[in-house]
mmCIF file of C-alpha atoms and ligand atoms in Angstrom:
data_model
loop_
_atom_site.group_PDB
_atom_site.id
_atom_site.type_symbol
_atom_site.label_atom_id
_atom_site.label_comp_id
_atom_site.label_asym_id
_atom_site.label_seq_id
_atom_site.Cartn_x
_atom_site.Cartn_y
_atom_site.Cartn_z
ATOM 1 C CA MET A 550 -7.474 5.775 18.300
ATOM 2 C CA ARG A 551 -9.303 2.892 16.586
ATOM 3 C CA ILE A 552 -8.278 2.205 12.981
ATOM 4 C CA LEU A 553 -9.711 -0.170 10.374
ATOM 5 C CA VAL A 554 -7.565 -1.194 7.402
ATOM 6 C CA THR A 555 -9.326 -3.111 4.625
ATOM 7 C CA GLY A 556 -7.074 -5.030 2.250
ATOM 8 C CA GLY A 557 -4.686 -5.281 5.213
ATOM 9 C CA ALA A 558 -2.950 -8.425 3.931
ATOM 10 C CA GLY A 559 -2.227 -6.753 0.605
ATOM 11 C CA PHE A 560 0.837 -4.867 -0.572
ATOM 12 C CA ILE A 561 -0.088 -1.286 0.378
ATOM 13 C CA GLY A 562 -2.389 -2.211 3.284
ATOM 14 C CA SER A 563 0.349 -4.164 5.075
ATOM 15 C CA ASN A 564 2.922 -1.378 4.612
ATOM 16 C CA LEU A 565 0.372 1.035 6.035
ATOM 17 C CA ILE A 566 -0.290 -1.182 9.050
ATOM 18 C CA ARG A 567 3.451 -1.453 9.768
ATOM 19 C CA GLU A 568 3.856 2.326 9.721
ATOM 20 C CA LEU A 569 0.713 2.905 11.819
ATOM 21 C CA GLN A 570 2.016 0.448 14.417
ATOM 22 C CA ASN A 571 5.367 2.276 14.525
ATOM 23 C CA LYS A 572 3.957 5.772 14.651
ATOM 24 C CA TYR A 573 0.873 5.142 16.819
ATOM 25 C CA PRO A 574 1.804 2.263 19.161
ATOM 26 C CA ASP A 575 -1.343 2.788 21.266
ATOM 27 C CA ALA A 576 -3.747 2.652 18.320
ATOM 28 C CA GLU A 577 -6.115 -0.317 18.123
ATOM 29 C CA ILE A 578 -5.813 -1.610 14.578
ATOM 30 C CA VAL A 579 -8.179 -4.063 12.919
ATOM 31 C CA ALA A 580 -7.246 -5.546 9.530
ATOM 32 C CA VAL A 581 -9.732 -7.113 7.116
ATOM 33 C CA ASP A 582 -8.922 -9.221 4.056
ATOM 34 C CA ASN A 583 -10.196 -12.235 2.109
ATOM 35 C CA PHE A 584 -6.735 -13.188 0.774
ATOM 36 C CA SER A 585 -7.823 -13.017 -2.853
ATOM 37 C CA SER A 586 -4.568 -11.246 -3.730
ATOM 38 C CA GLY A 587 -3.012 -10.614 -0.300
ATOM 39 C CA CYS A 588 -1.133 -13.135 1.833
ATOM 40 C CA PHE A 589 -0.586 -13.896 5.516
ATOM 41 C CA GLN A 590 3.190 -13.377 5.203
ATOM 42 C CA ASN A 591 2.532 -9.638 4.893
ATOM 43 C CA LEU A 592 0.938 -9.568 8.345
ATOM 44 C CA ILE A 593 3.288 -11.714 10.398
ATOM 45 C CA ASP A 594 4.392 -8.732 12.507
ATOM 46 C CA PHE A 595 0.832 -7.373 12.860
ATOM 47 C CA LYS A 596 -0.101 -6.970 16.528
ATOM 48 C CA GLY A 597 -3.794 -6.108 16.134
ATOM 49 C CA GLU A 598 -6.917 -8.100 15.282
ATOM 50 C CA PHE A 599 -7.352 -9.785 11.898
ATOM 51 C CA ILE A 600 -10.841 -10.441 10.497
ATOM 52 C CA PRO A 601 -11.300 -12.620 7.420
ATOM 53 C CA GLY A 602 -14.139 -10.911 5.611
ATOM 54 C CA ASP A 603 -15.542 -10.018 2.209
ATOM 55 C CA ILE A 604 -15.894 -6.262 1.714
ATOM 56 C CA SER A 605 -18.402 -6.748 -1.104
ATOM 57 C CA LYS A 606 -21.004 -8.318 1.217
ATOM 58 C CA LYS A 607 -23.588 -6.209 3.041
ATOM 59 C CA GLU A 608 -23.787 -8.832 5.813
ATOM 60 C CA PHE A 609 -20.090 -8.330 6.497
ATOM 61 C CA TRP A 610 -20.536 -4.579 6.961
ATOM 62 C CA ASP A 611 -23.655 -5.102 9.120
ATOM 63 C CA TYR A 612 -21.554 -7.341 11.352
ATOM 64 C CA MET A 613 -18.784 -4.704 11.524
ATOM 65 C CA ALA A 614 -21.327 -1.974 12.348
ATOM 66 C CA GLU A 615 -22.757 -4.014 15.176
ATOM 67 C CA LYS A 616 -19.483 -5.160 16.746
ATOM 68 C CA TYR A 617 -17.015 -2.318 16.204
ATOM 69 C CA THR A 618 -16.507 1.400 16.036
ATOM 70 C CA PHE A 619 -13.595 3.239 14.399
ATOM 71 C CA ASP A 620 -12.158 6.742 14.217
ATOM 72 C CA VAL A 621 -10.357 6.194 10.922
ATOM 73 C CA VAL A 622 -10.851 3.750 8.045
ATOM 74 C CA PHE A 623 -8.166 3.136 5.424
ATOM 75 C CA HIS A 624 -9.870 1.352 2.547
ATOM 76 C CA GLN A 625 -7.271 -0.507 0.461
ATOM 77 C CA GLY A 626 -9.254 -3.685 -0.265
ATOM 78 C CA ALA A 627 -10.154 -4.138 -3.928
ATOM 79 C CA ILE A 628 -9.843 -6.394 -6.933
ATOM 80 C CA THR A 629 -6.465 -5.139 -8.153
ATOM 81 C CA ASP A 630 -6.044 -7.428 -11.168
ATOM 82 C CA THR A 631 -6.581 -4.864 -13.917
ATOM 83 C CA THR A 632 -7.152 -7.569 -16.553
ATOM 84 C CA VAL A 633 -10.372 -8.835 -14.894
ATOM 85 C CA THR A 634 -13.137 -8.200 -17.426
ATOM 86 C CA ASP A 635 -16.138 -9.317 -15.322
ATOM 87 C CA GLN A 636 -17.805 -5.913 -14.989
ATOM 88 C CA LYS A 637 -20.383 -7.032 -12.417
ATOM 89 C CA LEU A 638 -17.815 -8.633 -10.138
ATOM 90 C CA MET A 639 -15.367 -5.705 -10.391
ATOM 91 C CA THR A 640 -17.983 -3.085 -9.531
ATOM 92 C CA GLU A 641 -19.570 -5.205 -6.780
ATOM 93 C CA VAL A 642 -16.285 -5.603 -4.939
ATOM 94 C CA ASN A 643 -14.725 -2.215 -5.605
ATOM 95 C CA THR A 644 -17.654 0.194 -5.912
ATOM 96 C CA LEU A 645 -20.568 -1.374 -4.037
ATOM 97 C CA GLY A 646 -18.284 -2.542 -1.212
ATOM 98 C CA PHE A 647 -17.136 1.075 -0.848
ATOM 99 C CA LYS A 648 -20.745 2.302 -0.658
ATOM 100 C CA TYR A 649 -21.541 -0.132 2.179
ATOM 101 C CA LEU A 650 -18.439 1.075 3.987
ATOM 102 C CA LEU A 651 -19.244 4.775 3.518
ATOM 103 C CA ASP A 652 -22.787 4.304 4.844
ATOM 104 C CA ILE A 653 -21.534 2.753 8.067
ATOM 105 C CA ALA A 654 -18.398 4.855 8.494
ATOM 106 C CA LEU A 655 -20.268 8.155 8.103
ATOM 107 C CA LYS A 656 -23.631 7.360 9.689
ATOM 108 C CA ARG A 657 -22.628 5.005 12.522
ATOM 109 C CA TRP A 658 -18.996 5.634 13.345
ATOM 110 C CA ASN A 659 -18.471 9.234 12.329
ATOM 111 C CA ALA A 660 -15.104 8.017 11.060
ATOM 112 C CA LYS A 661 -12.680 9.622 8.665
ATOM 113 C CA VAL A 662 -12.473 7.556 5.465
ATOM 114 C CA ILE A 663 -9.287 7.448 3.403
ATOM 115 C CA TYR A 664 -9.600 5.234 0.350
ATOM 116 C CA ALA A 665 -7.425 4.061 -2.538
ATOM 117 C CA SER A 666 -8.424 5.418 -5.900
ATOM 118 C CA SER A 667 -6.166 4.998 -8.925
ATOM 119 C CA ALA A 668 -4.498 6.734 -11.846
ATOM 120 C CA ALA A 669 -6.413 4.152 -13.929
ATOM 121 C CA VAL A 670 -9.312 6.660 -13.873
ATOM 122 C CA TYR A 671 -7.271 8.787 -16.307
ATOM 123 C CA GLY A 672 -6.649 6.102 -18.948
ATOM 124 C CA ASN A 673 -4.889 7.770 -21.879
ATOM 125 C CA CYS A 674 -5.902 11.331 -20.977
ATOM 126 C CA PRO A 675 -3.194 13.922 -21.670
ATOM 127 C CA ALA A 676 -0.457 14.151 -19.030
ATOM 128 C CA PRO A 677 0.177 15.642 -16.521
ATOM 129 C CA MET A 678 -3.117 14.337 -15.158
ATOM 130 C CA LYS A 679 -5.183 16.648 -12.962
ATOM 131 C CA GLU A 680 -7.797 15.567 -10.419
ATOM 132 C CA ASP A 681 -10.586 17.613 -11.990
ATOM 133 C CA GLY A 682 -9.410 17.224 -15.602
ATOM 134 C CA CYS A 683 -9.995 14.549 -18.243
ATOM 135 C CA LEU A 684 -11.186 11.196 -16.835
ATOM 136 C CA LYS A 685 -11.437 8.275 -19.237
ATOM 137 C CA PRO A 686 -10.683 4.813 -17.821
ATOM 138 C CA GLU A 687 -9.561 2.208 -20.345
ATOM 139 C CA ASN A 688 -10.777 -0.821 -18.359
ATOM 140 C CA VAL A 689 -13.458 -1.807 -15.868
ATOM 141 C CA TYR A 690 -10.952 -1.630 -13.002
ATOM 142 C CA GLY A 691 -10.428 2.083 -13.748
ATOM 143 C CA PHE A 692 -14.188 2.496 -14.134
ATOM 144 C CA SER A 693 -14.821 0.911 -10.709
ATOM 145 C CA LYS A 694 -12.370 3.415 -9.171
ATOM 146 C CA LEU A 695 -13.962 6.344 -11.007
ATOM 147 C CA MET A 696 -17.344 5.286 -9.629
ATOM 148 C CA MET A 697 -15.815 5.223 -6.127
ATOM 149 C CA ASP A 698 -14.615 8.798 -6.657
ATOM 150 C CA ARG A 699 -18.080 9.893 -7.817
ATOM 151 C CA LEU A 700 -19.625 8.244 -4.768
ATOM 152 C CA ALA A 701 -17.144 10.013 -2.474
ATOM 153 C CA GLN A 702 -17.994 13.354 -4.097
ATOM 154 C CA LYS A 703 -21.718 12.696 -3.693
ATOM 155 C CA TYR A 704 -21.303 11.772 -0.007
ATOM 156 C CA LEU A 705 -19.158 14.867 0.604
ATOM 157 C CA LYS A 706 -22.085 16.934 -0.617
ATOM 158 C CA LEU A 707 -24.602 14.971 1.469
ATOM 159 C CA TYR A 708 -22.419 15.127 4.596
ATOM 160 C CA PRO A 709 -20.435 18.383 4.352
ATOM 161 C CA ASP A 710 -18.768 17.837 7.754
ATOM 162 C CA ALA A 711 -17.518 14.360 6.866
ATOM 163 C CA TYR A 712 -13.893 13.657 6.069
ATOM 164 C CA ILE A 713 -13.476 11.530 2.958
ATOM 165 C CA VAL A 714 -10.138 11.491 1.178
ATOM 166 C CA GLY A 715 -9.508 9.644 -2.081
ATOM 167 C CA LEU A 716 -5.883 9.045 -3.059
ATOM 168 C CA ARG A 717 -5.253 8.366 -6.728
ATOM 169 C CA TYR A 718 -2.114 6.250 -6.582
ATOM 170 C CA PHE A 719 0.001 6.067 -9.720
ATOM 171 C CA ASN A 720 2.324 3.027 -10.241
ATOM 172 C CA VAL A 721 3.328 1.823 -6.798
ATOM 173 C CA TYR A 722 6.310 -0.460 -6.136
ATOM 174 C CA GLY A 723 8.009 -1.712 -2.983
ATOM 175 C CA PRO A 724 8.271 -4.446 -0.345
ATOM 176 C CA GLY A 725 5.227 -6.654 0.233
ATOM 177 C CA GLU A 726 4.073 -6.925 -3.375
ATOM 178 C CA SER A 727 5.409 -10.394 -4.169
ATOM 179 C CA CYS A 728 2.115 -12.195 -3.422
ATOM 180 C CA LYS A 729 0.464 -10.177 -6.210
ATOM 181 C CA GLY A 730 2.333 -12.494 -8.604
ATOM 182 C CA LYS A 731 2.151 -11.296 -12.193
ATOM 183 C CA PHE A 732 0.240 -8.187 -11.050
ATOM 184 C CA ALA A 733 3.123 -6.981 -8.902
ATOM 185 C CA SER A 734 4.803 -3.835 -10.291
ATOM 186 C CA MET A 735 7.105 -3.806 -13.312
ATOM 187 C CA VAL A 736 9.885 -2.744 -10.928
ATOM 188 C CA TYR A 737 9.409 -6.040 -9.069
ATOM 189 C CA GLN A 738 9.003 -8.183 -12.213
ATOM 190 C CA LEU A 739 12.107 -6.760 -13.885
ATOM 191 C CA ALA A 740 14.229 -6.768 -10.712
ATOM 192 C CA VAL A 741 13.469 -10.422 -9.926
ATOM 193 C CA LYS A 742 14.230 -11.520 -13.490
ATOM 194 C CA MET A 743 17.448 -9.505 -13.686
ATOM 195 C CA MET A 744 18.600 -10.763 -10.265
ATOM 196 C CA ARG A 745 18.427 -14.273 -11.770
ATOM 197 C CA GLY A 746 20.719 -13.062 -14.585
ATOM 198 C CA GLU A 747 17.888 -13.137 -17.165
ATOM 199 C CA LYS A 748 17.396 -10.429 -19.790
ATOM 200 C CA PRO A 749 14.598 -7.920 -19.065
ATOM 201 C CA ARG A 750 11.622 -8.123 -21.487
ATOM 202 C CA LEU A 751 9.600 -5.036 -22.429
ATOM 203 C CA PHE A 752 6.796 -4.175 -24.828
ATOM 204 C CA LYS A 753 8.227 -2.560 -27.989
ATOM 205 C CA TRP A 754 10.182 -0.203 -27.631
ATOM 206 C CA GLY A 755 10.278 0.449 -23.911
ATOM 207 C CA GLU A 756 9.555 4.152 -24.312
ATOM 208 C CA GLN A 757 6.102 4.053 -22.656
ATOM 209 C CA LYS A 758 6.267 6.170 -19.509
ATOM 210 C CA ARG A 759 4.894 5.719 -16.019
ATOM 211 C CA ASP A 760 4.815 7.779 -12.867
ATOM 212 C CA PHE A 761 6.434 5.147 -10.601
ATOM 213 C CA ILE A 762 6.032 5.881 -6.896
ATOM 214 C CA TYR A 763 7.719 4.122 -3.973
ATOM 215 C CA VAL A 764 5.296 2.632 -1.439
ATOM 216 C CA LYS A 765 6.941 4.631 1.385
ATOM 217 C CA ASP A 766 5.691 7.817 -0.280
ATOM 218 C CA VAL A 767 2.200 6.330 -0.678
ATOM 219 C CA ILE A 768 2.135 5.589 3.061
ATOM 220 C CA LYS A 769 3.274 9.153 3.750
ATOM 221 C CA ALA A 770 0.307 10.469 1.728
ATOM 222 C CA ASN A 771 -2.112 8.237 3.678
ATOM 223 C CA LEU A 772 -0.804 9.486 7.026
ATOM 224 C CA LEU A 773 -1.053 13.099 5.878
ATOM 225 C CA ALA A 774 -4.659 12.450 4.859
ATOM 226 C CA MET A 775 -5.350 11.110 8.351
ATOM 227 C CA GLU A 776 -3.534 13.836 10.252
ATOM 228 C CA LYS A 777 -4.758 16.851 8.275
ATOM 229 C CA GLU A 778 -8.241 18.315 8.095
ATOM 230 C CA VAL A 779 -8.663 17.733 4.371
ATOM 231 C CA ARG A 780 -11.299 16.196 2.151
ATOM 232 C CA GLY A 781 -11.500 15.432 -1.546
ATOM 233 C CA ILE A 782 -9.461 13.602 -4.151
ATOM 234 C CA PHE A 783 -5.690 13.870 -4.558
ATOM 235 C CA ASN A 784 -3.072 12.501 -6.929
ATOM 236 C CA VAL A 785 -0.315 10.445 -5.335
ATOM 237 C CA GLY A 786 2.613 10.148 -7.728
ATOM 238 C CA THR A 787 6.063 11.670 -8.116
ATOM 239 C CA GLY A 788 5.028 14.113 -10.848
ATOM 240 C CA LYS A 789 7.754 12.664 -13.097
ATOM 241 C CA ALA A 790 7.067 10.121 -15.841
ATOM 242 C CA ARG A 791 9.937 7.692 -16.482
ATOM 243 C CA SER A 792 10.259 5.176 -19.315
ATOM 244 C CA PHE A 793 10.594 1.418 -18.915
ATOM 245 C CA ASN A 794 13.985 1.691 -20.668
ATOM 246 C CA GLU A 795 15.118 4.127 -17.945
ATOM 247 C CA LEU A 796 13.893 1.691 -15.299
ATOM 248 C CA VAL A 797 16.017 -1.103 -16.817
ATOM 249 C CA GLU A 798 19.035 1.219 -16.816
ATOM 250 C CA ILE A 799 18.502 2.008 -13.132
ATOM 251 C CA LEU A 800 18.147 -1.689 -12.279
ATOM 252 C CA ASN A 801 21.329 -2.551 -14.198
ATOM 253 C CA ALA A 802 23.152 0.154 -12.208
ATOM 254 C CA VAL A 803 21.808 -1.014 -8.827
ATOM 255 C CA LEU A 804 22.439 -4.705 -9.555
ATOM 256 C CA GLY A 805 25.846 -4.133 -11.183
ATOM 257 C CA THR A 806 24.678 -5.916 -14.373
ATOM 258 C CA SER A 807 24.596 -4.907 -18.027
ATOM 259 C CA LEU A 808 21.696 -7.036 -19.259
ATOM 260 C CA GLU A 809 20.240 -6.072 -22.627
ATOM 261 C CA THR A 810 16.502 -5.706 -23.143
ATOM 262 C CA GLU A 811 14.448 -8.016 -25.354
ATOM 263 C CA TYR A 812 11.419 -6.288 -26.900
ATOM 264 C CA PHE A 813 8.117 -7.918 -27.892
ATOM 265 C CA ASP A 814 4.684 -6.850 -29.202
ATOM 266 C CA ASN A 815 2.183 -5.473 -26.683
ATOM 267 C CA PRO A 816 -0.814 -7.874 -26.668
ATOM 268 C CA TYR A 817 -3.177 -5.479 -24.853
ATOM 269 C CA SER A 818 -5.722 -3.376 -26.721
ATOM 270 C CA PHE A 819 -6.287 -1.227 -23.590
ATOM 271 C CA TYR A 820 -3.012 0.114 -22.281
ATOM 272 C CA GLN A 821 -1.879 3.359 -20.645
ATOM 273 C CA ASN A 822 1.048 4.717 -22.643
ATOM 274 C CA TYR A 823 1.962 7.658 -20.456
ATOM 275 C CA THR A 824 0.996 8.498 -16.884
ATOM 276 C CA GLU A 825 2.212 11.475 -14.901
ATOM 277 C CA ALA A 826 0.581 13.100 -11.896
ATOM 278 C CA ASP A 827 -0.037 16.807 -11.624
ATOM 279 C CA LEU A 828 0.802 17.363 -7.949
ATOM 280 C CA THR A 829 -0.365 20.969 -7.592
ATOM 281 C CA LYS A 830 -3.455 20.132 -5.512
ATOM 282 C CA SER A 831 -1.720 17.434 -3.441
ATOM 283 C CA LYS A 832 1.126 19.801 -2.576
ATOM 284 C CA THR A 833 -1.027 22.788 -1.658
ATOM 285 C CA GLU A 834 -3.972 21.123 0.123
ATOM 286 C CA LEU A 835 -2.597 17.812 1.414
ATOM 287 C CA GLY A 836 0.987 19.021 1.931
ATOM 288 C CA PHE A 837 2.267 16.009 -0.013
ATOM 289 C CA SER A 838 5.602 15.967 -1.811
ATOM 290 C CA PRO A 839 7.292 12.693 -2.711
ATOM 291 C CA SER A 840 10.635 11.984 -1.017
ATOM 292 C CA TRP A 841 11.891 9.129 -3.202
ATOM 293 C CA SER A 842 13.181 9.464 -6.762
ATOM 294 C CA LEU A 843 12.996 6.322 -8.925
ATOM 295 C CA GLU A 844 16.785 5.872 -8.545
ATOM 296 C CA GLU A 845 16.617 6.063 -4.727
ATOM 297 C CA GLY A 846 13.432 4.017 -4.388
ATOM 298 C CA VAL A 847 14.675 1.170 -6.594
ATOM 299 C CA LYS A 848 18.021 1.097 -4.757
ATOM 300 C CA ASP A 849 16.344 0.937 -1.331
ATOM 301 C CA TYR A 850 13.880 -1.720 -2.509
ATOM 302 C CA VAL A 851 16.470 -3.963 -4.154
ATOM 303 C CA GLU A 852 19.200 -3.653 -1.528
ATOM 304 C CA ASN A 853 17.126 -3.671 1.654
ATOM 305 C CA PHE A 854 14.247 -5.935 0.662
ATOM 306 C CA LEU A 855 14.573 -7.965 -2.559
ATOM 307 C CA LYS A 856 18.188 -9.018 -1.964
ATOM 308 C CA THR A 857 17.446 -9.928 1.647
ATOM 309 C CA ASP A 858 14.311 -11.872 0.620
ATOM 310 C CA ARG A 859 11.803 -9.667 2.495
HETATM 311 N N1 NAD B 419 -0.265 -1.024 -6.425
HETATM 312 C C1 NAD B 419 -0.573 -0.022 -7.255
HETATM 313 O O1 NAD B 419 0.215 0.359 -8.126
HETATM 314 C C2 NAD B 419 -1.911 0.676 -7.138
HETATM 315 C C3 NAD B 419 -2.162 1.757 -7.998
HETATM 316 C C4 NAD B 419 -3.380 2.416 -7.912
HETATM 317 C C5 NAD B 419 -4.320 2.024 -6.954
HETATM 318 N N2 NAD B 419 -4.065 0.979 -6.159
HETATM 319 C C6 NAD B 419 -5.094 0.608 -5.164
HETATM 320 O O2 NAD B 419 -4.499 0.466 -3.891
HETATM 321 C C7 NAD B 419 -5.194 -0.512 -3.116
HETATM 322 C C8 NAD B 419 -4.207 -1.539 -2.600
HETATM 323 O O3 NAD B 419 -3.608 -2.192 -3.730
HETATM 324 P P1 NAD B 419 -2.358 -3.145 -3.612
HETATM 325 O O4 NAD B 419 -1.397 -2.777 -4.669
HETATM 326 O O5 NAD B 419 -1.909 -3.212 -2.194
HETATM 327 O O6 NAD B 419 -3.009 -4.526 -4.080
HETATM 328 P P2 NAD B 419 -3.252 -5.883 -3.293
HETATM 329 O O7 NAD B 419 -3.928 -6.765 -4.282
HETATM 330 O O8 NAD B 419 -1.988 -6.348 -2.683
HETATM 331 O O9 NAD B 419 -4.253 -5.426 -2.136
HETATM 332 C C9 NAD B 419 -5.660 -5.527 -2.203
HETATM 333 C C10 NAD B 419 -6.115 -6.374 -1.032
HETATM 334 O O10 NAD B 419 -7.548 -6.424 -1.033
HETATM 335 C C11 NAD B 419 -7.936 -7.747 -0.716
HETATM 336 N N3 NAD B 419 -9.282 -7.992 -1.234
HETATM 337 C C12 NAD B 419 -9.661 -8.094 -2.542
HETATM 338 N N4 NAD B 419 -10.971 -8.338 -2.622
HETATM 339 C C13 NAD B 419 -11.437 -8.392 -1.338
HETATM 340 C C14 NAD B 419 -12.717 -8.646 -0.770
HETATM 341 N N5 NAD B 419 -13.787 -8.866 -1.534
HETATM 342 N N6 NAD B 419 -12.833 -8.633 0.581
HETATM 343 C C15 NAD B 419 -11.754 -8.408 1.370
HETATM 344 N N7 NAD B 419 -10.510 -8.166 0.879
HETATM 345 C C16 NAD B 419 -10.359 -8.153 -0.458
HETATM 346 C C17 NAD B 419 -6.872 -8.627 -1.375
HETATM 347 O O11 NAD B 419 -6.805 -9.935 -0.850
HETATM 348 C C18 NAD B 419 -5.613 -7.817 -1.122
HETATM 349 O O12 NAD B 419 -4.990 -8.181 0.079
HETATM 350 C C19 NAD B 419 -6.259 -1.089 -4.057
HETATM 351 O O13 NAD B 419 -7.488 -0.457 -3.785
HETATM 352 C C20 NAD B 419 -5.763 -0.725 -5.438
HETATM 353 O O14 NAD B 419 -6.828 -0.622 -6.356
HETATM 354 C C21 NAD B 419 -2.880 0.292 -6.215
#
């Protein structure tokens, strides 16, 4: 089996590569990245071929079409900094890059395409969020992902035999996210601060809720999408919204600390206050159920990765 992973040096892409290597040791894996938010440290144990390339460039995809063929493509590469406001740049990299990929993957390679969408497409829509319900991104990042979903739906109509699966990840945390810097998850930001003995800082009053999902569950959803004969768009969350205050409590328990939270004003005009996945479709069609609660995921992450400097 020949597998392409874009965004392979990133947080989720590198976790995916590690699991693919473990589960499919004979697979030929090619990773692509331009290191704009990923880093080489994530790929040190990668045994396949690495290609430095820019997914937003047509010439890059023409080169890939000429030189390679794949059975499966996992498309994780994207601008993931949600505060980028350059609309042209965001949609060129995230949306147009995806269109180039779909054209080659479907017409040349006959490959299955599994791509990363995002809960950002829902913005402040009422929770629990459903795949075919209200869609109202609050920023151009969410818009670029919504346009990817629309493109996928259009191509599924044009090529009814094709396999395209979009996974709308909610808030992912876990090993491999440190090179994202200030765009790493709140779990990471708070854990690192609290491990230094510093007080956690939250936007007033810490009651905003997120559907936090451990990266191991996100990888499980990707493998299900590859192994099953499914197509379409699916939520990938835990189905349970948890507040930032609860997250601090969990971290205090795992770290054995009792650090008090400092609250400050939220400077963002666009901000999701509450995200929670409706998992009905993911459970019934994709067979996906999360295995990690926030308590278990944070404990595993802190004890087996953050404390051991992985
Ligand atoms: N982490 C989350 O909570 C989350 C939530 C929803 C969706 N997602 C999506 O999941 C995917 C992976 O995100 P992540 O958290 O691993 O972030 P990440 O920033 O670690 O990974 C993205 C990777 O894409 C690469 N990249 C960016 N622009 C590129 C370009 N033009 N050419 C080649 N490579 C490029 C980056 O260098 C990086 O390695 C993204 O598509 C993201 O939008 C992530």
